[in-house]
Tab-separated table of C-alpha atoms in Angstrom:
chain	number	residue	atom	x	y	z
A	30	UNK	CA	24.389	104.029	232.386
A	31	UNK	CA	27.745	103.022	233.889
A	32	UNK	CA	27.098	100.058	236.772
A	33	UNK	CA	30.319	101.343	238.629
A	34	UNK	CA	29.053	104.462	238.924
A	35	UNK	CA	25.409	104.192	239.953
A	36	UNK	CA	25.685	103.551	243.938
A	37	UNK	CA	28.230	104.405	246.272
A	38	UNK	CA	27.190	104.401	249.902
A	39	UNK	CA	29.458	106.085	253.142
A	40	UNK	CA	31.929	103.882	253.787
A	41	UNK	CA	34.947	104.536	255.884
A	42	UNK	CA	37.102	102.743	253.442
A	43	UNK	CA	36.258	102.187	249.981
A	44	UNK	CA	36.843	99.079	248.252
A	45	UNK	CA	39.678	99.323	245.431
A	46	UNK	CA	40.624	97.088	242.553
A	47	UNK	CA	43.755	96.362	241.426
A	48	UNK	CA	43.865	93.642	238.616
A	49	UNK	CA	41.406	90.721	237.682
A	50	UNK	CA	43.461	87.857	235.940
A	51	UNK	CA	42.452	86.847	233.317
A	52	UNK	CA	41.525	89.912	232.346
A	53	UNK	CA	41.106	88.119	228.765
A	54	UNK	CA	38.856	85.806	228.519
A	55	UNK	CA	36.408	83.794	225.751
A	56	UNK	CA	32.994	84.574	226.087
A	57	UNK	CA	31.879	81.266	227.946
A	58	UNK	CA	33.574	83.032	230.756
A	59	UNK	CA	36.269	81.812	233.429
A	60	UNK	CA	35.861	79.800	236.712
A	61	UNK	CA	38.073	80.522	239.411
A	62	UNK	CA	39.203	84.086	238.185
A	63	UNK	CA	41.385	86.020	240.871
A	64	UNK	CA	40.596	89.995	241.931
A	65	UNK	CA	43.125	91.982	243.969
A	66	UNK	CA	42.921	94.710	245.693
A	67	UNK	CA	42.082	96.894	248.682
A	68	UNK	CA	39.565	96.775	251.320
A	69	UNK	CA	37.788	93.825	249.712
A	70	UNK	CA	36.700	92.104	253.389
A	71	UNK	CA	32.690	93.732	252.702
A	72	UNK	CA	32.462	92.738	249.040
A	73	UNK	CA	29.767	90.589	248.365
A	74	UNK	CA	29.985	90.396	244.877
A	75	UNK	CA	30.819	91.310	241.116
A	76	UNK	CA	28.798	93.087	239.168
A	77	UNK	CA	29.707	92.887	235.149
A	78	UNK	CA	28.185	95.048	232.303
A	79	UNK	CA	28.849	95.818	228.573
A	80	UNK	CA	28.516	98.959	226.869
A	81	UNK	CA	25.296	97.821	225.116
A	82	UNK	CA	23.738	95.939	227.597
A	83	UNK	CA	20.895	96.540	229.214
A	84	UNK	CA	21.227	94.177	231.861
A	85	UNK	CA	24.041	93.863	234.296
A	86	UNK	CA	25.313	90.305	235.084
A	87	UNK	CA	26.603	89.402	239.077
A	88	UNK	CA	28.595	86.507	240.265
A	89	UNK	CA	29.035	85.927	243.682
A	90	UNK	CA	32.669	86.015	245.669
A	91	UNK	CA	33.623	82.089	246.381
A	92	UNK	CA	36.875	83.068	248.724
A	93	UNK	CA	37.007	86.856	249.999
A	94	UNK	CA	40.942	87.267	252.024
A	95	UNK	CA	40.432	90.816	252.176
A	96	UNK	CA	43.251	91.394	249.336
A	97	UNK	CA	41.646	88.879	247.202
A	98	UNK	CA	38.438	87.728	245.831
A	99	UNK	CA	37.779	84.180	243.686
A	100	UNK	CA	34.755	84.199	241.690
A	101	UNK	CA	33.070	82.867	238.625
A	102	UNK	CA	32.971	85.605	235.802
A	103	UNK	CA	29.759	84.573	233.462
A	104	UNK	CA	29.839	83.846	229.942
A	105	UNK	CA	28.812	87.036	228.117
A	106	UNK	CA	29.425	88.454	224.629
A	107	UNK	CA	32.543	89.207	222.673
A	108	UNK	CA	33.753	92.508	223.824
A	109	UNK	CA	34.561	94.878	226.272
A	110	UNK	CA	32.745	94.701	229.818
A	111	UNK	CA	32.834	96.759	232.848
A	112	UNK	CA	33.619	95.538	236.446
A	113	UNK	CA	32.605	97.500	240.200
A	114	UNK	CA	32.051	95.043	243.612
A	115	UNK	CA	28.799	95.157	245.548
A	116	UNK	CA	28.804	95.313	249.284
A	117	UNK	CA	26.766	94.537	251.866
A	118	UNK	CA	24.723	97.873	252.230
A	119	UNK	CA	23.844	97.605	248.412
A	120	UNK	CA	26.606	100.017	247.322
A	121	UNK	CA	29.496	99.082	244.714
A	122	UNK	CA	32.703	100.854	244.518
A	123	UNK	CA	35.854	100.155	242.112
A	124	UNK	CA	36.363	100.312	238.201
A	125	UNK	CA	37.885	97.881	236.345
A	126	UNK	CA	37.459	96.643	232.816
A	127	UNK	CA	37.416	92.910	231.311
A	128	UNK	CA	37.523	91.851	227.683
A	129	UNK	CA	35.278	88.776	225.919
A	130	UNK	CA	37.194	87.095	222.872
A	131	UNK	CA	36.627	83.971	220.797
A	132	UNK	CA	35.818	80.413	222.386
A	133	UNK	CA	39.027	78.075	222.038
A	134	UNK	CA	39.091	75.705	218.722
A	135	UNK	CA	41.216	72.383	218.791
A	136	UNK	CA	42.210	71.909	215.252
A	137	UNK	CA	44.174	68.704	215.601
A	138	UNK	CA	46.443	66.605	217.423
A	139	UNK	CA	49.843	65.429	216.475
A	140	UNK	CA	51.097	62.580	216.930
A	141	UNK	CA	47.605	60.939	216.682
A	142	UNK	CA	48.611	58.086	218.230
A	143	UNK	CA	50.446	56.988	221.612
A	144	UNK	CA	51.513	53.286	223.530
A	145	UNK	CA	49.321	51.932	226.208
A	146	UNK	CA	51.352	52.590	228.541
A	147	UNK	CA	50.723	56.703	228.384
A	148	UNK	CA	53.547	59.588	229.114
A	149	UNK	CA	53.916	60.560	225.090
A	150	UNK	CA	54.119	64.397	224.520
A	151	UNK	CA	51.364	65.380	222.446
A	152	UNK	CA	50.545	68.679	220.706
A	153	UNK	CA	47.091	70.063	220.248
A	154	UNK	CA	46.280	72.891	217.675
A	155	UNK	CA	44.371	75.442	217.172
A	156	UNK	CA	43.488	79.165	218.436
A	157	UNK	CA	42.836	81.041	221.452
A	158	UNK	CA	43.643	77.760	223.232
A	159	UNK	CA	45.258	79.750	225.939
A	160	UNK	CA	41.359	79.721	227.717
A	161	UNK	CA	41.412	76.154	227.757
A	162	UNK	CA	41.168	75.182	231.326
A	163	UNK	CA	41.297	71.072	231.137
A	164	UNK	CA	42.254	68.754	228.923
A	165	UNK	CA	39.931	65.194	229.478
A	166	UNK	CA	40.785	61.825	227.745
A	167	UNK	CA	37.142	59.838	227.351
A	168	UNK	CA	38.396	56.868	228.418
A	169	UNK	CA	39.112	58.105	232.201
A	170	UNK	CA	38.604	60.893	234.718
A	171	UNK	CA	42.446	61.324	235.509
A	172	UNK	CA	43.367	64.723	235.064
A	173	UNK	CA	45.639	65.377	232.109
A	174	UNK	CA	49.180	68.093	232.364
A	175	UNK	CA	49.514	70.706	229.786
A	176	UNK	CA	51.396	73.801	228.777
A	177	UNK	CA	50.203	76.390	226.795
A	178	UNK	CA	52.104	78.296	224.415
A	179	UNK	CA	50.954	82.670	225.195
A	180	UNK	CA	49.891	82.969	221.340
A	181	UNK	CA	47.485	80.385	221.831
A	182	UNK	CA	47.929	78.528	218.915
A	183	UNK	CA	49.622	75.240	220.720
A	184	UNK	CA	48.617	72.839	223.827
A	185	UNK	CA	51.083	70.779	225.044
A	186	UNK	CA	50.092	67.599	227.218
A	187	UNK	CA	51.264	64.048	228.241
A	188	UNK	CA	48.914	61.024	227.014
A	189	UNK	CA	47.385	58.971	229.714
A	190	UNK	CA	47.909	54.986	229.981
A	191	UNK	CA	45.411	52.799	229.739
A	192	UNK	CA	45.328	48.600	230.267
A	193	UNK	CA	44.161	48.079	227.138
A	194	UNK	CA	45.299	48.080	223.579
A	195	UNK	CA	43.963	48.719	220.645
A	196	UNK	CA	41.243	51.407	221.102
A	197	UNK	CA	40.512	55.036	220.454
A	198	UNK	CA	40.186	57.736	222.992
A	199	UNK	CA	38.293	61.272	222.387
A	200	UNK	CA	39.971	64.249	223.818
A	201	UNK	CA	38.035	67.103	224.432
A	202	UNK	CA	38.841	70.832	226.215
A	203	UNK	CA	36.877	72.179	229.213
A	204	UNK	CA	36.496	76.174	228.903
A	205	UNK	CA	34.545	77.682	231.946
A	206	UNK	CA	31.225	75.130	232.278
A	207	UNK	CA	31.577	74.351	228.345
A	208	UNK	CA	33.145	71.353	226.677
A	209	UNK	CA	34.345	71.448	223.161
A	210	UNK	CA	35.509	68.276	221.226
A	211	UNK	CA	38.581	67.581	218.971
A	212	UNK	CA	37.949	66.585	215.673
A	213	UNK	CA	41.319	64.052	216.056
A	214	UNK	CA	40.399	60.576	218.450
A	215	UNK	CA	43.792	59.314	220.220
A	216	UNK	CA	44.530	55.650	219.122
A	217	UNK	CA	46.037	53.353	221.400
A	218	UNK	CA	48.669	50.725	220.429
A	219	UNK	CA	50.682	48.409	222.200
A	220	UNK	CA	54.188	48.973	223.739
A	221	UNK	CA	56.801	49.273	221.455
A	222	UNK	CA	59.321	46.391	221.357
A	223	UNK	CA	63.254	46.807	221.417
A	224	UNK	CA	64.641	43.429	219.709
A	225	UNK	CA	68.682	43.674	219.628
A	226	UNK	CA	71.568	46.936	218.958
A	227	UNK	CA	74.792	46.343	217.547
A	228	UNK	CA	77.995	49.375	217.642
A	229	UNK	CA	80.275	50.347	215.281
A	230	UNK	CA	83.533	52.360	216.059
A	231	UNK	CA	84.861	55.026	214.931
A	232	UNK	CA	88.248	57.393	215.580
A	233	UNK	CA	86.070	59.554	218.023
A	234	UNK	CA	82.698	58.174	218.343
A	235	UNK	CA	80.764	54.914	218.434
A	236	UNK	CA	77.499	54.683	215.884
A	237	UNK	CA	74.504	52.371	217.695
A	238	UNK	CA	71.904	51.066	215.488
A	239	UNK	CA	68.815	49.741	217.477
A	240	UNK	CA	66.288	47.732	216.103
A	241	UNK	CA	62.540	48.788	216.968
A	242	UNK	CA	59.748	46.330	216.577
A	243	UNK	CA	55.819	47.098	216.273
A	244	UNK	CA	56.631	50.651	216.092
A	245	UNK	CA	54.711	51.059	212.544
A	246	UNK	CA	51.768	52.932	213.125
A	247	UNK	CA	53.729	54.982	216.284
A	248	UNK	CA	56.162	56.781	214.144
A	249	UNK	CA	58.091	56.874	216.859
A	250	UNK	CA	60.892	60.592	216.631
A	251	UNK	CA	64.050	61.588	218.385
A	252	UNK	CA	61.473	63.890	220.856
A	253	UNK	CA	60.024	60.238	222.282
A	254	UNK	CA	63.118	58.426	223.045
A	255	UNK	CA	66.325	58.994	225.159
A	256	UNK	CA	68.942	56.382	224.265
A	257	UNK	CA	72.081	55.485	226.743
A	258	UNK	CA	75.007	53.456	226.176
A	259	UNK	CA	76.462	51.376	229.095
A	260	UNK	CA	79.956	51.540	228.820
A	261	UNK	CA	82.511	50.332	231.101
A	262	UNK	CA	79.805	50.956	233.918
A	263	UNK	CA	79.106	54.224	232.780
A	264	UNK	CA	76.129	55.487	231.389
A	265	UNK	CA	76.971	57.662	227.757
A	266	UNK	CA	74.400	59.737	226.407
A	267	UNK	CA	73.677	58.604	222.563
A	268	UNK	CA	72.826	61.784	220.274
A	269	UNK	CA	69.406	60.549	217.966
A	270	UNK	CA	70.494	60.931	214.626
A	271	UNK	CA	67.642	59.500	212.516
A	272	UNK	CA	64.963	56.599	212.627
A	273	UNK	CA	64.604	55.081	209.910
A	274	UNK	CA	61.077	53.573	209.078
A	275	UNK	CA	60.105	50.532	206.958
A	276	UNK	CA	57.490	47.990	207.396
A	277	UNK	CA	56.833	46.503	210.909
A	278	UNK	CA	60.818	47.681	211.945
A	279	UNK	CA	62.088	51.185	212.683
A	280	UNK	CA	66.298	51.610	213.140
A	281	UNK	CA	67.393	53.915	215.396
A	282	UNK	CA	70.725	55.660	214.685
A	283	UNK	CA	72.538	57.431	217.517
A	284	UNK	CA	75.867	58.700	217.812
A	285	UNK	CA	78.000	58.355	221.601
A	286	UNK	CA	80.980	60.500	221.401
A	287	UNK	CA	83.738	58.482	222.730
A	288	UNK	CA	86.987	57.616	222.093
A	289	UNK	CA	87.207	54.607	224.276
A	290	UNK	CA	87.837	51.279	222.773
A	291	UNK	CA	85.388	49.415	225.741
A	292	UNK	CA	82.495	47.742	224.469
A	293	UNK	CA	79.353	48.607	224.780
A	294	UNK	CA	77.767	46.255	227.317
A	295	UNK	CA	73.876	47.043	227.491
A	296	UNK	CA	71.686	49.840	225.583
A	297	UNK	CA	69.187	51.686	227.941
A	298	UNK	CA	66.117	53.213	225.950
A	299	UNK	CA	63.277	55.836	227.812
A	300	UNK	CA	60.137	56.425	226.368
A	301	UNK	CA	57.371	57.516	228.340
A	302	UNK	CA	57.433	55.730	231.951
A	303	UNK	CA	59.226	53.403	230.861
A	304	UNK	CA	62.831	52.098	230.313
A	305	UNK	CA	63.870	49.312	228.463
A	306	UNK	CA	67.334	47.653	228.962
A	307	UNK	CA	68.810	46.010	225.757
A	308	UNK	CA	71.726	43.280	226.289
A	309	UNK	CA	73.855	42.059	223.464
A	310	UNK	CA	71.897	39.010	221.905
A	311	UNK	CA	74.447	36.633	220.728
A	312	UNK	CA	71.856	35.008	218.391
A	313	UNK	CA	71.481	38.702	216.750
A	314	UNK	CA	75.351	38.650	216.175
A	315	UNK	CA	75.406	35.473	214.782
A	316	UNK	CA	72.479	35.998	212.760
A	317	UNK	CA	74.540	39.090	211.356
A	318	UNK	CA	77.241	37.203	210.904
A	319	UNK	CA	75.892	34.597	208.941
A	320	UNK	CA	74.044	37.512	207.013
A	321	UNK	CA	77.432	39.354	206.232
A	322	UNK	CA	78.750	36.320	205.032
A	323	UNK	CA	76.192	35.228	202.733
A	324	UNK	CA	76.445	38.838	200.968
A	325	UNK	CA	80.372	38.674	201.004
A	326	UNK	CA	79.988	35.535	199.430
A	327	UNK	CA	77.101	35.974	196.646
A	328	UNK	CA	79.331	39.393	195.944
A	329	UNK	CA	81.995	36.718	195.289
A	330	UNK	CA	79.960	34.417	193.482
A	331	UNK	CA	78.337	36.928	191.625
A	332	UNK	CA	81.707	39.372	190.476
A	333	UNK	CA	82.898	35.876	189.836
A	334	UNK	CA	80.233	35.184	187.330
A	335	UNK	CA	80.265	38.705	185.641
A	336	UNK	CA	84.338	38.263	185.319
A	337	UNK	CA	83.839	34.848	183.387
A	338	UNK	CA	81.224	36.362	181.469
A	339	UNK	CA	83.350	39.100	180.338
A	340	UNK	CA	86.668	36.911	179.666
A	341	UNK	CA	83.973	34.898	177.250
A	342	UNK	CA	82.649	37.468	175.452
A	343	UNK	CA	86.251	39.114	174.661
A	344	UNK	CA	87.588	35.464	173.795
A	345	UNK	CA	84.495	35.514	171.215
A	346	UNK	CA	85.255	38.682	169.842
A	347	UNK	CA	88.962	37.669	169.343
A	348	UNK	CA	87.925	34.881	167.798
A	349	UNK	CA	85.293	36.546	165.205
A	350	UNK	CA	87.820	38.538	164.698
A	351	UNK	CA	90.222	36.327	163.324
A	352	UNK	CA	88.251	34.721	162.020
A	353	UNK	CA	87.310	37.478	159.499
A	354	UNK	CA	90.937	38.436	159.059
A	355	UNK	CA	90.995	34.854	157.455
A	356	UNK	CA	88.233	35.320	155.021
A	357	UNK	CA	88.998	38.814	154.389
A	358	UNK	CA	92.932	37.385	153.939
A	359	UNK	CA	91.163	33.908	151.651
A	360	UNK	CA	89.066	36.183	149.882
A	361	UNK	CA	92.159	38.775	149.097
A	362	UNK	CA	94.123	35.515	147.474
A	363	UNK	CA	91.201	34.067	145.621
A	364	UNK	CA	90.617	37.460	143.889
A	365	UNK	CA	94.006	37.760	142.847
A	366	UNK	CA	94.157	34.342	141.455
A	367	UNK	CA	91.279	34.788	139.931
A	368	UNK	CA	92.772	38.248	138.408
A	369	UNK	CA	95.727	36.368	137.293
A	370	UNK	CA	94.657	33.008	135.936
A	371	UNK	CA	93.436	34.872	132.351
A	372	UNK	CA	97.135	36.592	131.934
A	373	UNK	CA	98.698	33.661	132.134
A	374	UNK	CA	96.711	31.611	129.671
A	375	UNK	CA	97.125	34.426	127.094
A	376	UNK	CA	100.696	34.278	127.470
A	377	UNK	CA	100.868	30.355	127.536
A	378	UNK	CA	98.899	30.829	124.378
A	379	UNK	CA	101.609	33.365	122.721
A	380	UNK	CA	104.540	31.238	123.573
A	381	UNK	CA	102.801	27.935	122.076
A	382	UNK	CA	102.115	30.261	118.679
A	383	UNK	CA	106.142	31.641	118.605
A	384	UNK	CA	106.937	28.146	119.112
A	385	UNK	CA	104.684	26.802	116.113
A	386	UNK	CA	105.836	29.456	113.970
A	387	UNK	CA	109.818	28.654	114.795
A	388	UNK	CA	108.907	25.255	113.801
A	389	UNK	CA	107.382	25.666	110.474
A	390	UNK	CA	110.204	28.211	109.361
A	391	UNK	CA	112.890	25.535	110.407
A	392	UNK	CA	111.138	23.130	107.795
A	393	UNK	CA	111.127	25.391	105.260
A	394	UNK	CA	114.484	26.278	105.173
């Protein structure tokens, strides 16, 4: 039997509905949901019922402006549901329609971690998390801002500060009189700390490196800071190029596009609530200084090294060299001698035996 459509009574002008937002909803239901429509100053009430339910469900009108009503709509069961107000007489007039879906899940938060001092932008996800209606931190009642994205699948919100550091904070979303819990706990850290910047110009543009202290476990990106230079009295917008990150110190890179040749006076970093002014720290330059130094000279010492090492070993290979050109040259003359010496005492031999033989023919003559 159709609710909407079981009692209508004689009034003069019947009660009409226009739209009920949400007109989506999970099936813990929705508190605060909005009616409009027409001659609504005699409603009493909402009456709600599926198409396989035997019973019908009623919530009671909180604020009735005669074009309005604000009312509770009960949790109920995933699917459609129809919608007709009760009046005062007993009667209900109007048709509308309202559809039950899946409860909100929070899947995880990203970053999972935030500075005491609150304000990061934080992204829950999940589905159907456009029926979330609060977002709660455990550590205090505050309420938190968020966004939701309309495919439900992202929460955006702002963490909230706290005066102490380090700790973990649950986060959990309110849907109708239900509370659901993300797996993901918020850990608190301390501030981060901005140490010293230094600039290097270019044709067009001046490159700032900033130095970022117990920033470690924050993993701090471009979407958490906004980075000015001061120059000349004029605050320059510096374009986030990268962050480097390496053990206990992040660098920030950031590009200012200008073709002044002013120095840059003082850095101004936002993050959060918060905004840090960096000066110039002479120690820092001097500490640089002495750093660039000590490389330009261990280059020195060290390309002097590897030259000296290199004149050695070619000296050594000119001398081996020679010095086999000498044995190969001694060794060359000592096999020819040796080659020789036998020719010459065979023919020292002959001439001694024509000599003998002259001799002993001169006698006999």
């Amino acid at each position: 039997m159709n609710v909407c459509f079981a009692l209508q009574t004689g009034v003069n002008s019947s009660p009409e509905i226009f739209s009920i937002t949400p007109s989506e909803l999970s099936f813990y239901g929705k508190n605060n949901a909005v009616l409009t429509g027409r001659n609504l100053g005699h409603v009493i009430g909402v009456r709600l019922q599926g198409d396989l339910d035997c019973s019908v469900k009623e919530a009671s009108v909180r604020l009735n402006t005669g074009a309005s009503l604000t009312f509770h709509i009960p949790a109920g069961d995933k699917g459609r549901v129809e919608v007709c107000l009760l009046l005062r007489d007993g009667g209900f007039h109007g048709n509308a329609s309202l559809t039950y879906l899946s409860a909100p899940v929070c899947a995880s938060i990203a970053p999972d971690s935030t500075w005491a001092s609150g304000k990061r932008k934080m992204n829950i996800s999940g589905s159907n998390l456009e029926f979330a209606e609060e977002v709660t931190h455990s550590h205090t009642n505050q309420k938190v801002t968020f966004s939701k994205t309309d495919d439900g699948a992202s929460l955006q919100f702002e963490s909230l500060a706290t005066d102490r550091d380090p700790f973990s904070s649950s986060v959990t979303l309110r849907v109708a009189n239900h509370t659901l819990a993300c797996p993901t706990a918020i850990r608190y850290l301390p501030d981060p700390q901005f140490s010293a910047f230094y600039a290097t110009p270019a044709p067009d543009h001046l490159l700032l490196t900033i130095i970022l202290k117990r920033a470690e476990e924050l993993q701090m990106a471009a979407v958490d800071l906004q980075v000015r230079g001061v120059q000349g009295g004029e605050d320059l917008d510096c374009d986030i190029r990268k962050i480097d990150h390496s053990k206990g110190t992040d660098f920030i890179t950031c590009v200012i596009q200008s073709s002044s040749d002013a120095e840059i006076t003082a850095v101004k970093i936002t993050y959060g609530v918060k905004t840090v002014l960096l000066e110039p720290s002479r120690s820092f330059t001097v500490h640089f200084l002495l750093r660039l130094i000590t490389v330009i000279l261990v280059g020195f010492t060290v390309g002097g090294c590897i030259y000296y090492y290199r004149q050695r070993i070619t000296a050594q290979k000119n001398m081996s060299t020679r010095d086999l050109e000498m044995d190969v040259r001694t060794d060359i003359r000592q096999g020819c001698a040796n080659r020789q010496t036998p020719r010459m005492l065979r023919a020292k031999e002959r001439k001694m035996l024509r000599r003998q033989q002259e001799a002993r023919l001169a006698w006999f003559q």
